[in-house]
Structure formats: C-alpha cells, structure tokens
Coordinates of C-alpha atoms and ligand atoms in Angstrom, one line a residue:
X272 CA -31.5 -31.9 6.9
X273 CA -29.1 -31.6 9.8
X274 CA -30.2 -33.2 13.3
X275 CA -30.9 -30.0 14.3
X276 CA -33.4 -29.3 11.6
X277 CA -30.6 -26.9 10.0
X278 CA -29.6 -27.0 6.4
X279 CA -26.3 -28.2 6.0
X280 CA -24.4 -25.0 4.5
X281 CA -21.2 -26.7 3.1
X282 CA -19.6 -23.0 3.0
X283 CA -20.0 -23.6 7.0
X284 CA -19.3 -27.4 7.4
X285 CA -16.0 -26.1 5.5
X286 CA -15.2 -23.7 8.3
X287 CA -16.4 -26.3 11.3
X288 CA -14.0 -28.8 10.3
X289 CA -10.9 -26.4 9.6
X290 CA -10.3 -24.6 13.0
X291 CA -7.2 -26.7 13.9
X292 CA -6.0 -25.6 10.3
X293 CA -6.8 -21.7 10.7
X294 CA -4.8 -22.3 14.5
X295 CA -2.0 -23.6 12.6
X296 CA -2.1 -21.2 9.6
X297 CA -2.6 -17.7 11.7
X298 CA 0.5 -19.2 14.2
X299 CA 2.7 -19.1 10.8
X300 CA 1.4 -15.6 10.3
X301 CA 1.9 -14.7 13.5
X302 CA 5.2 -16.0 13.6
X303 CA 6.4 -13.0 10.8
X304 CA 7.9 -9.8 13.2
X305 CA 6.5 -7.6 10.9
X306 CA 7.6 -4.5 13.4
X307 CA 6.5 -1.2 11.1
X308 CA 7.5 1.2 13.4
X309 CA 11.2 -0.3 13.8
X310 CA 13.6 0.1 10.8
X311 CA 15.9 -3.2 11.5
X312 CA 12.6 -5.2 11.4
X313 CA 12.0 -4.0 7.9
X314 CA 12.7 -7.8 5.9
X315 CA 10.4 -8.8 8.1
X316 CA 8.2 -6.8 7.1
X317 CA 8.9 -7.1 4.0
X318 CA 8.7 -11.4 4.1
X319 CA 4.8 -10.5 5.4
X320 CA 4.1 -9.1 2.6
X321 CA 4.8 -12.1 0.9
X322 CA 3.3 -14.8 3.1
X323 CA -0.1 -12.0 2.8
X324 CA 0.4 -12.4 -0.3
X325 CA 0.9 -16.2 -1.0
X326 CA -2.1 -16.0 1.4
X327 CA -4.3 -14.3 -1.0
X328 CA -3.1 -16.6 -4.0
X329 CA -3.8 -20.0 -1.9
X330 CA -7.4 -19.0 -0.8
X331 CA -7.9 -18.5 -4.7
X332 CA -8.0 -15.1 -5.1
X333 CA -6.8 -13.4 -8.7
X334 CA -4.8 -10.4 -9.9
X335 CA -2.6 -10.9 -6.9
X336 CA -0.1 -8.6 -7.0
X337 CA 2.7 -6.9 -4.3
X338 CA 2.6 -3.2 -5.0
X339 CA 6.0 -1.4 -3.7
X340 CA 5.3 2.3 -2.0
X341 CA 8.2 4.9 -0.9
X342 CA 7.4 2.8 2.1
X343 CA 5.7 -0.9 3.3
X344 CA 4.6 -3.1 0.3
X345 CA 0.6 -3.1 -0.2
X346 CA -0.9 -6.4 -1.3
X347 CA -3.5 -6.4 -3.0
X348 CA -5.5 -9.6 -4.7
X349 CA -9.3 -9.5 -5.9
X350 CA -12.1 -12.1 -7.5
X351 CA -14.8 -10.2 -9.4
X352 CA -16.2 -12.4 -11.2
X353 CA -20.2 -11.7 -10.3
X354 CA -21.1 -9.0 -12.8
X355 CA -24.5 -8.0 -11.2
X356 CA -23.6 -7.9 -7.5
X357 CA -22.1 -5.2 -5.9
X358 CA -18.0 -4.9 -4.9
X359 CA -16.4 -4.8 -1.4
X360 CA -13.0 -2.7 -1.0
X361 CA -11.5 -5.2 2.3
X362 CA -8.7 -2.9 4.2
X363 CA -6.8 -4.1 6.6
X364 CA -3.2 -3.7 8.0
X365 CA -0.2 -6.9 8.4
X366 CA 1.7 -4.7 10.2
X367 CA 1.8 -4.6 14.1
X368 CA 3.2 -2.7 16.8
X369 CA 6.8 -3.4 18.8
X370 CA 6.5 -6.1 20.9
X371 CA 8.3 -3.7 24.2
X372 CA 8.4 -4.1 27.6
X373 CA 9.3 -8.5 26.3
X374 CA 9.4 -9.1 30.1
X375 CA 5.9 -8.8 30.7
X376 CA 5.2 -11.3 28.1
X377 CA 4.2 -14.6 29.2
X378 CA 5.1 -16.5 26.1
X379 CA 7.5 -15.2 23.0
X380 CA 5.2 -12.3 21.1
X381 CA 6.4 -14.2 17.8
X382 CA 5.2 -17.7 19.5
X383 CA 1.9 -18.0 19.6
X384 CA 0.4 -20.1 22.5
X385 CA -2.9 -21.1 22.7
X386 CA -4.4 -21.6 26.2
X387 CA -8.0 -21.3 27.6
X388 CA -9.8 -20.5 23.7
X389 CA -7.5 -17.6 23.0
X390 CA -4.0 -17.5 20.3
X391 CA -1.7 -14.7 22.4
X392 CA 1.3 -13.6 20.2
X393 CA 1.8 -9.3 18.9
X394 CA -0.7 -9.4 16.1
X395 CA -3.3 -11.7 17.4
X396 CA -6.2 -9.3 17.2
X397 CA -4.6 -6.0 15.5
X398 CA -4.9 -6.9 12.8
X399 CA -3.6 -10.4 11.2
X400 CA -5.9 -12.1 13.2
X401 CA -8.7 -10.0 11.8
X402 CA -7.4 -10.3 8.4
X403 CA -7.0 -13.9 8.4
X404 CA -10.6 -13.9 9.6
X405 CA -11.7 -12.7 5.9
X406 CA -9.1 -14.7 4.1
X407 CA -10.6 -17.6 5.5
X408 CA -13.8 -16.9 4.9
X409 CA -13.2 -16.0 1.3
X410 CA -11.1 -19.5 1.0
X411 CA -14.4 -20.9 2.2
X412 CA -16.9 -19.8 -0.4
X413 CA -14.7 -20.1 -3.3
X414 CA -13.5 -24.0 -2.2
X415 CA -16.9 -25.3 -1.6
X416 CA -19.0 -23.4 -4.0
X417 CA -16.4 -21.9 -6.7
X418 CA -17.9 -18.4 -6.3
X419 CA -18.0 -15.7 -4.2
X420 CA -21.9 -14.1 -3.8
X421 CA -20.4 -10.4 -4.2
X422 CA -16.8 -8.9 -5.9
X423 CA -14.0 -8.2 -3.8
X424 CA -11.1 -6.7 -3.5
X425 CA -8.3 -7.0 -1.4
X426 CA -6.0 -4.3 0.4
X427 CA -3.8 -5.0 2.9
X428 CA -1.4 -2.3 3.9
X429 CA 1.9 -2.1 6.3
X430 CA 2.6 0.7 7.5
X431 CA -1.1 0.8 9.5
X432 CA 0.5 0.9 13.0
X433 CA 3.0 4.3 11.8
X434 CA -0.2 6.6 10.3
X435 CA -0.8 5.2 7.2
X436 CA 2.1 7.6 5.5
X437 CA 1.4 6.1 1.8
X438 CA -1.7 5.0 1.9
X439 CA -2.9 8.5 0.5
X440 CA -1.0 8.2 -2.4
X441 CA -1.2 4.7 -3.4
X442 CA -5.3 5.5 -3.4
X443 CA -5.0 8.7 -5.5
X444 CA -3.2 6.7 -8.1
X445 CA -5.0 3.6 -8.3
X446 CA -8.7 5.2 -7.3
X447 CA -10.3 3.9 -10.9
X448 CA -9.3 0.3 -10.3
X449 CA -10.3 0.5 -6.6
X450 CA -13.6 1.7 -7.1
X451 CA -15.8 -0.1 -5.0
X452 CA -19.8 0.0 -3.4
X453 CA -18.7 -0.8 0.0
X454 CA -15.6 -0.5 2.4
X455 CA -14.8 -3.3 4.6
X456 CA -12.4 -3.0 7.6
X457 CA -12.0 -5.9 10.5
X458 CA -9.5 -4.1 13.1
X459 CA -11.6 -3.2 15.9
X460 CA -13.0 -4.2 18.9
X461 CA -16.2 -6.1 19.9
X462 CA -18.3 -3.7 22.5
X463 CA -17.9 -6.9 25.1
X464 CA -17.3 -10.5 25.2
X465 CA -20.6 -11.7 24.3
X466 CA -22.0 -8.1 22.6
X467 CA -20.8 -8.0 19.0
X468 CA -21.0 -4.8 17.4
X469 CA -20.8 -2.5 14.3
X470 CA -18.3 0.3 14.9
X471 CA -19.9 4.2 13.2
X472 CA -17.2 6.1 14.9
X473 CA -13.6 6.9 15.3
X474 CA -11.6 9.3 16.6
X475 CA -8.8 10.9 15.2
X476 CA -4.9 12.0 16.0
X477 CA -2.5 14.4 16.0
X478 CA 1.0 13.0 17.7
X479 CA 3.8 15.4 18.0
X480 CA 7.2 15.2 19.9
X481 CA 8.4 18.7 21.9
X482 CA 12.0 19.1 22.3
X483 CA 13.2 22.4 25.0
X484 CA 16.9 22.9 25.1
X485 CA 18.7 25.3 27.7
X486 CA 22.3 25.3 28.5
X487 CA 24.6 23.8 25.9
X488 CA 25.5 21.0 28.5
X489 CA 23.7 19.7 32.3
X490 CA 25.6 21.8 34.5
X491 CA 25.5 21.8 38.8
X492 CA 22.8 22.3 40.1
X493 CA 24.4 23.6 43.0
X494 CA 26.5 26.0 41.1
X495 CA 24.2 26.9 38.1
X496 CA 20.7 26.4 39.8
X497 CA 18.5 29.4 40.1
X498 CA 20.8 31.0 37.6
X499 CA 19.2 29.6 34.3
X500 CA 16.5 27.9 33.5
X501 CA 15.5 24.1 34.1
X502 CA 13.8 22.8 30.7
X503 CA 12.6 19.5 32.6
X504 CA 10.7 21.8 34.4
X505 CA 10.0 24.3 31.9
X506 CA 8.7 21.1 30.0
X507 CA 6.6 20.3 33.4
X508 CA 4.9 23.7 33.7
X509 CA 3.8 24.3 29.8
X510 CA 2.7 20.8 30.0
X511 CA 0.5 21.8 32.6
X512 CA -1.3 24.6 30.3
X513 CA -2.5 22.9 28.0
X514 CA -5.4 21.0 30.4
X515 CA -7.3 22.4 33.6
X516 CA -8.0 20.1 36.3
X517 CA -11.5 19.4 35.2
X518 CA -10.0 17.5 31.9
X519 CA -10.9 20.6 29.7
X520 CA -8.1 21.2 27.0
X521 CA -6.5 25.3 27.0
X522 CA -5.7 25.2 23.9
X523 CA -7.5 28.9 22.6
X524 CA -10.0 27.6 19.6
X525 CA -9.7 23.9 20.3
X526 CA -13.4 22.9 21.5
X527 CA -14.3 25.4 18.3
X528 CA -15.1 22.9 15.6
X529 CA -15.9 19.8 18.4
X530 CA -20.0 18.6 17.0
X531 CA -21.7 18.4 20.7
X532 CA -23.0 15.4 21.1
X533 CA -27.2 15.3 21.0
X534 CA -29.7 14.2 23.3
X535 CA -29.8 10.8 21.5
X536 CA -26.8 9.9 21.5
X537 CA -26.4 10.5 24.6
X538 CA -29.0 8.4 25.2
X539 CA -27.9 5.5 23.5
X540 CA -24.8 5.2 25.1
X541 CA -26.6 5.3 28.7
X542 CA -28.6 2.5 26.9
X543 CA -25.2 0.4 26.2
X544 CA -24.2 -2.4 28.8
X545 CA -21.2 -0.4 30.6
X546 CA -20.3 -0.4 34.4
X547 CA -18.2 2.4 35.3
X548 CA -17.8 1.0 38.1
X549 CA -16.5 -2.1 37.3
X550 CA -14.6 -0.4 34.0
X551 CA -12.4 0.8 36.9
X552 CA -12.0 -2.1 38.3
X553 CA -10.9 -3.7 35.5
X554 CA -8.5 -1.2 35.3
X555 CA -7.0 -1.0 38.4
X556 CA -7.2 2.4 38.7
X557 CA -8.1 4.1 42.1
X558 CA -10.5 6.3 40.7
X559 CA -11.5 7.4 37.0
X560 CA -11.2 10.8 35.5
X561 CA -11.9 12.7 31.8
X562 CA -13.6 15.7 31.2
X563 CA -16.5 17.1 33.8
X564 CA -19.9 17.3 32.4
X565 CA -19.4 13.9 30.3
X566 CA -19.4 9.9 30.9
X567 CA -17.0 7.3 30.6
X568 CA -18.1 6.5 27.4
X569 CA -18.5 10.0 25.9
X570 CA -15.5 11.2 27.1
X571 CA -13.7 8.3 25.1
X572 CA -16.1 8.2 22.3
X573 CA -17.5 11.7 21.5
X574 CA -14.7 14.3 23.0
X575 CA -11.6 15.4 22.4
X576 CA -8.3 14.7 24.4
X577 CA -4.9 16.0 25.0
X578 CA -2.2 12.9 26.4
X579 CA 1.2 13.1 27.3
X580 CA 2.6 10.2 26.1
X581 CA 6.2 9.6 27.4
X582 CA 8.8 12.5 28.6
X583 CA 12.2 12.3 29.1
X584 CA 15.0 14.7 30.5
X585 CA 17.6 14.6 33.2
X586 CA 18.7 12.2 35.8
X587 CA 16.1 9.1 36.7
X588 CA 18.6 6.1 37.4
X589 CA 19.3 4.9 41.0
X590 CA 19.8 7.5 43.7
X591 CA 20.3 10.9 43.1
X592 CA 22.4 13.4 41.1
X593 CA 22.7 17.3 41.7
X594 CA 21.8 18.5 38.3
X595 CA 20.0 21.2 35.6
X596 CA 19.5 18.7 32.8
X597 CA 20.1 20.7 29.2
X598 CA 17.5 19.4 27.3
X599 CA 13.7 17.9 28.1
X600 CA 11.7 16.0 25.1
X601 CA 8.0 15.3 25.1
X602 CA 6.0 13.0 22.8
X603 CA 2.0 14.2 23.6
X604 CA -1.0 13.6 21.3
X605 CA -4.4 14.6 21.1
X606 CA -7.9 12.1 20.1
X607 CA -10.1 14.5 17.6
X608 CA -13.5 14.0 17.4
X609 CA -15.3 15.3 14.3
X610 CA -15.3 18.5 12.9
X611 CA -12.2 18.6 14.3
X612 CA -8.8 18.9 11.3
X613 CA -5.8 17.7 12.7
X614 CA -3.5 20.3 10.4
X615 CA -5.2 23.1 12.0
X616 CA -5.3 21.5 16.0
X617 CA -2.1 20.7 14.9
X618 CA -1.5 24.5 14.4
X619 CA -3.5 25.8 17.2
X620 CA -1.8 23.1 19.2
X621 CA 1.6 24.8 18.2
X622 CA 0.8 28.7 18.6
X623 CA -0.5 28.0 22.4
X624 CA 2.8 25.7 23.0
X625 CA 5.3 28.7 21.6
X626 CA 3.0 31.6 23.2
X627 CA 3.6 30.2 26.9
X628 CA 6.8 28.5 26.2
X629 CA 9.6 31.2 28.0
X630 CA 12.0 32.5 26.2
X631 CA 14.6 30.8 28.7
X632 CA 14.3 27.5 26.6
X633 CA 14.4 27.4 22.3
X634 CA 11.7 25.3 21.7
X635 CA 11.3 22.7 18.8
X636 CA 7.8 20.7 17.7
X637 CA 7.7 17.9 15.5
X638 CA 4.7 16.2 14.0
X639 CA 4.5 12.6 14.1
X640 CA 1.7 11.6 12.3
X641 CA -1.9 11.8 12.6
X642 CA -5.9 10.9 11.1
X643 CA -9.3 12.8 11.2
X644 CA -12.0 11.7 12.9
X645 CA -14.5 9.3 11.4
X646 CA -18.3 9.3 12.3
X647 CA -21.2 7.8 9.6
X648 CA -24.8 6.9 9.2
X649 CA -26.4 4.4 10.6
X650 CA -28.7 4.2 7.9
X651 CA -27.3 3.0 5.0
X652 CA -27.9 -0.4 3.5
X653 CA -24.7 -1.7 3.9
X654 CA -24.6 -1.5 7.2
X655 CA -28.1 -2.8 7.7
X656 CA -26.8 -6.0 6.0
X657 CA -23.7 -6.4 8.1
X658 CA -26.0 -6.1 10.5
X659 CA -27.8 -9.4 9.6
X660 CA -24.9 -11.3 8.8
X661 CA -23.3 -10.9 12.5
X662 CA -26.6 -11.8 14.2
X663 CA -26.8 -15.1 12.4
X664 CA -22.7 -15.1 12.8
X665 CA -23.0 -14.9 16.4
X666 CA -26.7 -15.5 17.5
X667 CA -27.2 -12.0 18.6
X668 CA -27.9 -8.6 17.1
X669 CA -24.9 -6.2 16.7
X670 CA -25.0 -2.8 19.4
X671 CA -23.9 0.5 17.5
X672 CA -20.7 1.6 18.9
X673 CA -18.5 4.4 18.2
X674 CA -14.7 4.2 19.5
X675 CA -12.0 6.3 20.9
X676 CA -9.3 5.0 18.3
X677 CA -8.5 5.8 14.9
X678 CA -7.6 3.8 11.7
X679 CA -6.7 6.9 10.1
X680 CA -7.3 4.7 6.7
X681 CA -10.9 5.4 7.3
X682 CA -11.3 9.4 6.1
X683 CA -9.1 9.0 3.8
X684 CA -11.0 6.2 1.4
X685 CA -14.1 8.1 2.2
X686 CA -12.7 11.3 0.7
X687 CA -11.7 9.8 -2.2
X688 CA -13.9 7.3 -2.9
X689 CA -16.8 8.4 -1.8
X690 CA -18.0 5.0 -0.3
X691 CA -19.3 3.8 2.5
X692 CA -17.6 2.0 5.6
X693 CA -18.6 -0.9 7.7
X694 CA -16.5 -1.9 10.3
X695 CA -17.0 -5.2 11.6
X696 CA -14.7 -6.1 14.1
X697 CA -14.2 -9.2 16.5
X698 CA -11.4 -8.4 18.8
X699 CA -12.6 -7.6 22.5
X700 CA -11.4 -4.8 24.7
X701 CA -9.1 -6.5 26.9
X702 CA -7.6 -8.1 24.2
X703 CA -4.2 -6.3 24.7
X704 CA -3.6 -4.7 21.4
X705 CA -0.1 -2.6 21.1
X706 CA 0.8 -4.2 24.9
X707 CA 1.8 -7.3 26.4
X708 CA 0.0 -10.6 26.3
X709 CA -1.8 -9.3 22.9
X710 CA -4.6 -11.9 21.9
X711 CA -7.7 -13.1 20.5
X712 CA -10.5 -14.7 21.0
X713 CA -10.2 -18.3 19.2
X714 CA -14.3 -18.3 19.7
X715 CA -14.4 -15.5 17.9
X716 CA -11.9 -15.5 15.2
X717 CA -14.3 -19.2 14.4
X718 CA -17.5 -17.2 14.6
X719 CA -16.0 -14.1 12.8
X720 CA -15.2 -16.2 9.7
X721 CA -19.0 -18.1 9.2
X722 CA -20.0 -14.2 10.4
X723 CA -18.1 -12.9 7.4
X724 CA -19.4 -15.2 4.9
X725 CA -23.0 -14.6 5.4
X726 CA -22.0 -10.9 5.1
X727 CA -20.9 -11.2 1.8
X728 CA -24.2 -12.8 0.8
X729 CA -26.2 -10.3 2.0
X730 CA -24.2 -7.9 0.9
X731 CA -24.0 -10.1 -2.1
X732 CA -28.1 -9.4 -2.1
X733 CA -28.2 -5.8 -2.4
X734 CA -27.5 -4.2 -6.4
X735 CA -24.3 -3.3 -7.4
Ligands
BES914 N1 -6.8 -1.6 15.2 C1 -6.0 -0.1 16.0 C2 -7.9 0.4 16.0 C3 -8.7 0.3 16.5 C4 -8.7 -0.7 17.7 C5 -10.0 0.6 16.3 C6 -9.8 -0.8 18.2 C7 -11.2 0.7 17.0 C8 -10.7 -0.6 18.3 C9 -5.0 0.3 14.5 O1 -4.2 -0.1 14.5 C10 -4.6 1.7 15.2 O2 -4.0 1.1 16.6 N2 -4.6 2.8 15.3 C11 -3.9 3.8 16.1 C12 -3.4 4.7 15.0 C13 -2.2 5.2 14.9 C14 -0.5 4.3 15.2 C15 -2.1 6.1 13.4 C16 -4.2 4.1 17.2 O3 -5.7 4.5 17.6 O4 -3.5 5.2 18.2
MN915 MN1 -5.7 -2.5 13.7
MN916 MN1 -3.0 -0.9 16.4

C-alpha cells in the first residue's frame, strides 16, 4: 500500500516515471513531416511509416509489418497471446494535415515545443499524439507484466487526412486477419477540458470541386461586359441556390434520409455543459448561425451542412483591374448525418447544380473524397467497459457525445468486420487540429495512457 492507501500498480508506476521520456519520444515522432495531401512529402510519409513500425517493435508488439498499398503504407502489428480474452483492433493514422499558413505558427510546426503543459506541433492531437498514447500504454503493460490483458491488433494508416482511399481495399483483402471483438480509435476530442467523453456518432462527408468556364480567355470588362457571362458571378449565383437564408439546404431530396433527432437525444444534448454565449465569444464570431429550429449542438452533431471551403476566380491582388475572368472554381463539401449516403448525396447535388447552372458557362464537377456517417448504440459491453476505464484514468465518468467531424474508416470497418466501435479521444476542441498552433495537453496524454491500460484490462475481463 502507498501512503495514500492505494495499491501501487507497477504499470501505472512505470507510466508515472516515464513522463519526460514520453515527451522526448513524441517530439521525435512529431518531427516527421508526414503530410499526406502534398506529393512533395511522400518520402517523409514513408519515413513516418518506418518510425511507427520501429516503435511498435520497440514497445514489444509482434508480427510488425509495413504493408504497401497503391498509396501510403499501412503499419500493422499484433500481440495475440491471451487465448481466452477478447481481441481489440486499434486503428489510427500517422499522416498529418498541411501546415499553411506557416507564418501563423508561434513555433515551427515540426519542432515540437512545450508551453504551459501543452505540446505544440502538427499532429500533436490529430493523430500522432493519440496513437502514441496507445503505444505507451502497450509498452507499460508489456514491459512491466510481460503480457497484455487482451489480444491486440494495431493498424496505422497514412491516408486518413485524404479520405482513406486505400483502407477499404486493405480491410477487405485482410478481413480474416483483422477479426476482432471491438474496434478502438483515439482520434477525436473530449467534450471539454476536464470532461472526458466517449463519442457515439460522427458525420459523413462529400467533398467536391466545381469548375465553371466562360470565354476562352479573360476579357476587358468594358469592351465585353454585358455581352458575355462572367463565370465568377455565375458561380456566386449557383452557390446561392444551395442554401436558403434559414440555413436549409435547397438540393431536392437532400433531407429524405436524414434521421430526425429524438426527443430523448435533444434533451440529452441540452443537459451537456455547453454555453452558446461562451462558444460564440471563443470563436470571436459576431453572431452564431445555422439551420433554423436547432440548437448549436444539434446543428453541429445531428444536422447536415453545405459549406463552401474555398473560392478562386479573377483578380484578387492589390488595386483594381477591370476584367471578366474566364474561369471560376469552388471547393465545396457537405457533412452528412445518418442515414444519408455520400454517393447518393453527391448525385443529388450534381443534378441540382446542373439544373441551376445557365448554358452560358460549362460546368465540371469532380468528387474529391467522402465517407459515411456513423452512429452506435451505447449499451454494448465494450462501450461500458471503456467508460469504467476512463472514469478510473480521469477521475470522472465520461459524457456521451456526438461529433460533427468525420472518420471515414469507422463505417468501413463496421460494414466489413461487423464489430462495435469505441471512440475514446483525448484531444480538446480548442487544440487547433488542421490549423496553426496545433497542440495536445500533456496532462490528458498522461491520464490517457493510464486510462488506456485500464481499458485493456476492463475489456480483458469480458469474454472473448
Ligand atoms: N481526427 C479527425 C476527425 C475528428 C476530430 C473526429 C475530432 C472527432 C473529433 C480526422 O483526422 C479528420 O480530420 N477527419 C476529416 C476527414 C476527411 C479528411 C476525410 C474531417 O472530418 O474533415
Ligand atoms: Mn484524425
Ligand atoms: Mn484530421
């Protein structure tokens, strides 16, 4: 017994004394520039897969493999020496988002820097820091006890941030080897500081590029203005046809498969510690906006959206230029909710767009990526076991929340393998994933390593 009256747990003890080493090692991992979206970084992505494989080997996992795909390699390792215990399939990603705008970073994105108990670097929260948490949990168990309380299969991919184009094929090809009882993913956020959570729903996604072309070249707006269409203006008009002022999407059939929010779920959302005013202030937005008739959490978690992610056309440098641009381009995406299907929605969007686009321009639509929405029941024993572990690790029972974001892999795994998923994320909503100054709270990382070891033992107690 320790002075506080608790039994000294050798695994927890190992974790407590490894704090500084964890920061040193994570700093090395975060130094690798594994940006999957930019072809120039393909060697760094490759190197990151290698580092990940080396790490899985160092922590004591077996059968470590680097598996080539048509894109970036998938890293696999396992530990299957607990014959009567359940098997966890753990999934995460070692690729990261681009870092631009670089000048908004307070410290270089690939030189991890600790300030006030937070580690700043691209990938700190999404997702290297969170997969590292499990590497260290596995390490602590294997180094201190020589075994894991469960069987473990780990898959780390390098293409999550570009929509996981090769993961489905990989899972289908290896479905026999990937058999497991539960899928665990740490690639999401806690509800708030000090409020650990289990996420039970994610939105899906469709991402597209729209190209409009008018005349074959830019034209003088004085000589030609009024006599020929301006693609930039047409683009603004057709995008305006996608959503009304009340935030409702005008694509015919768009809402047909949307699962309405139940009364119970609405009241559960309403009981969560969420302050709309504070949320607005933190965002620095003059006023919140969204679909009429829904609260902010409902809009974020359970309602679909249509967004314009970027626009490009015409003259945008300093000063004025009287010109009619010949082309206009938009990147647009829709977040989807159960039971909307990304392919179906992409088709509805495209036919509506064709309908509202005048013949004065040509239209090209390119689908970039997408994924299905996901929602799960909370009453399965794995979710309950994870809940107990999080309570032991963080000293507070988790809340159950949905998320507005997407992890396309979740529904892919669920469809092919038919197993339940537990999303145990330790990021925070303000940790700047995908943005400058991405960071991870080291206290959460540390508690998360402990909670992960508890999660393995809680799941180990269930029958395999
Ligand atoms: N880790 C995020 C998703 C996430 C973050 C879920 C926080 C829940 C809470 C993931 O890496 C991500 O960025 N997903 C993309 C998917 C896209 C690139 C296909 C997204 O949601 O935009
Ligand atoms: Mn992620
Ligand atoms: Mn991401």
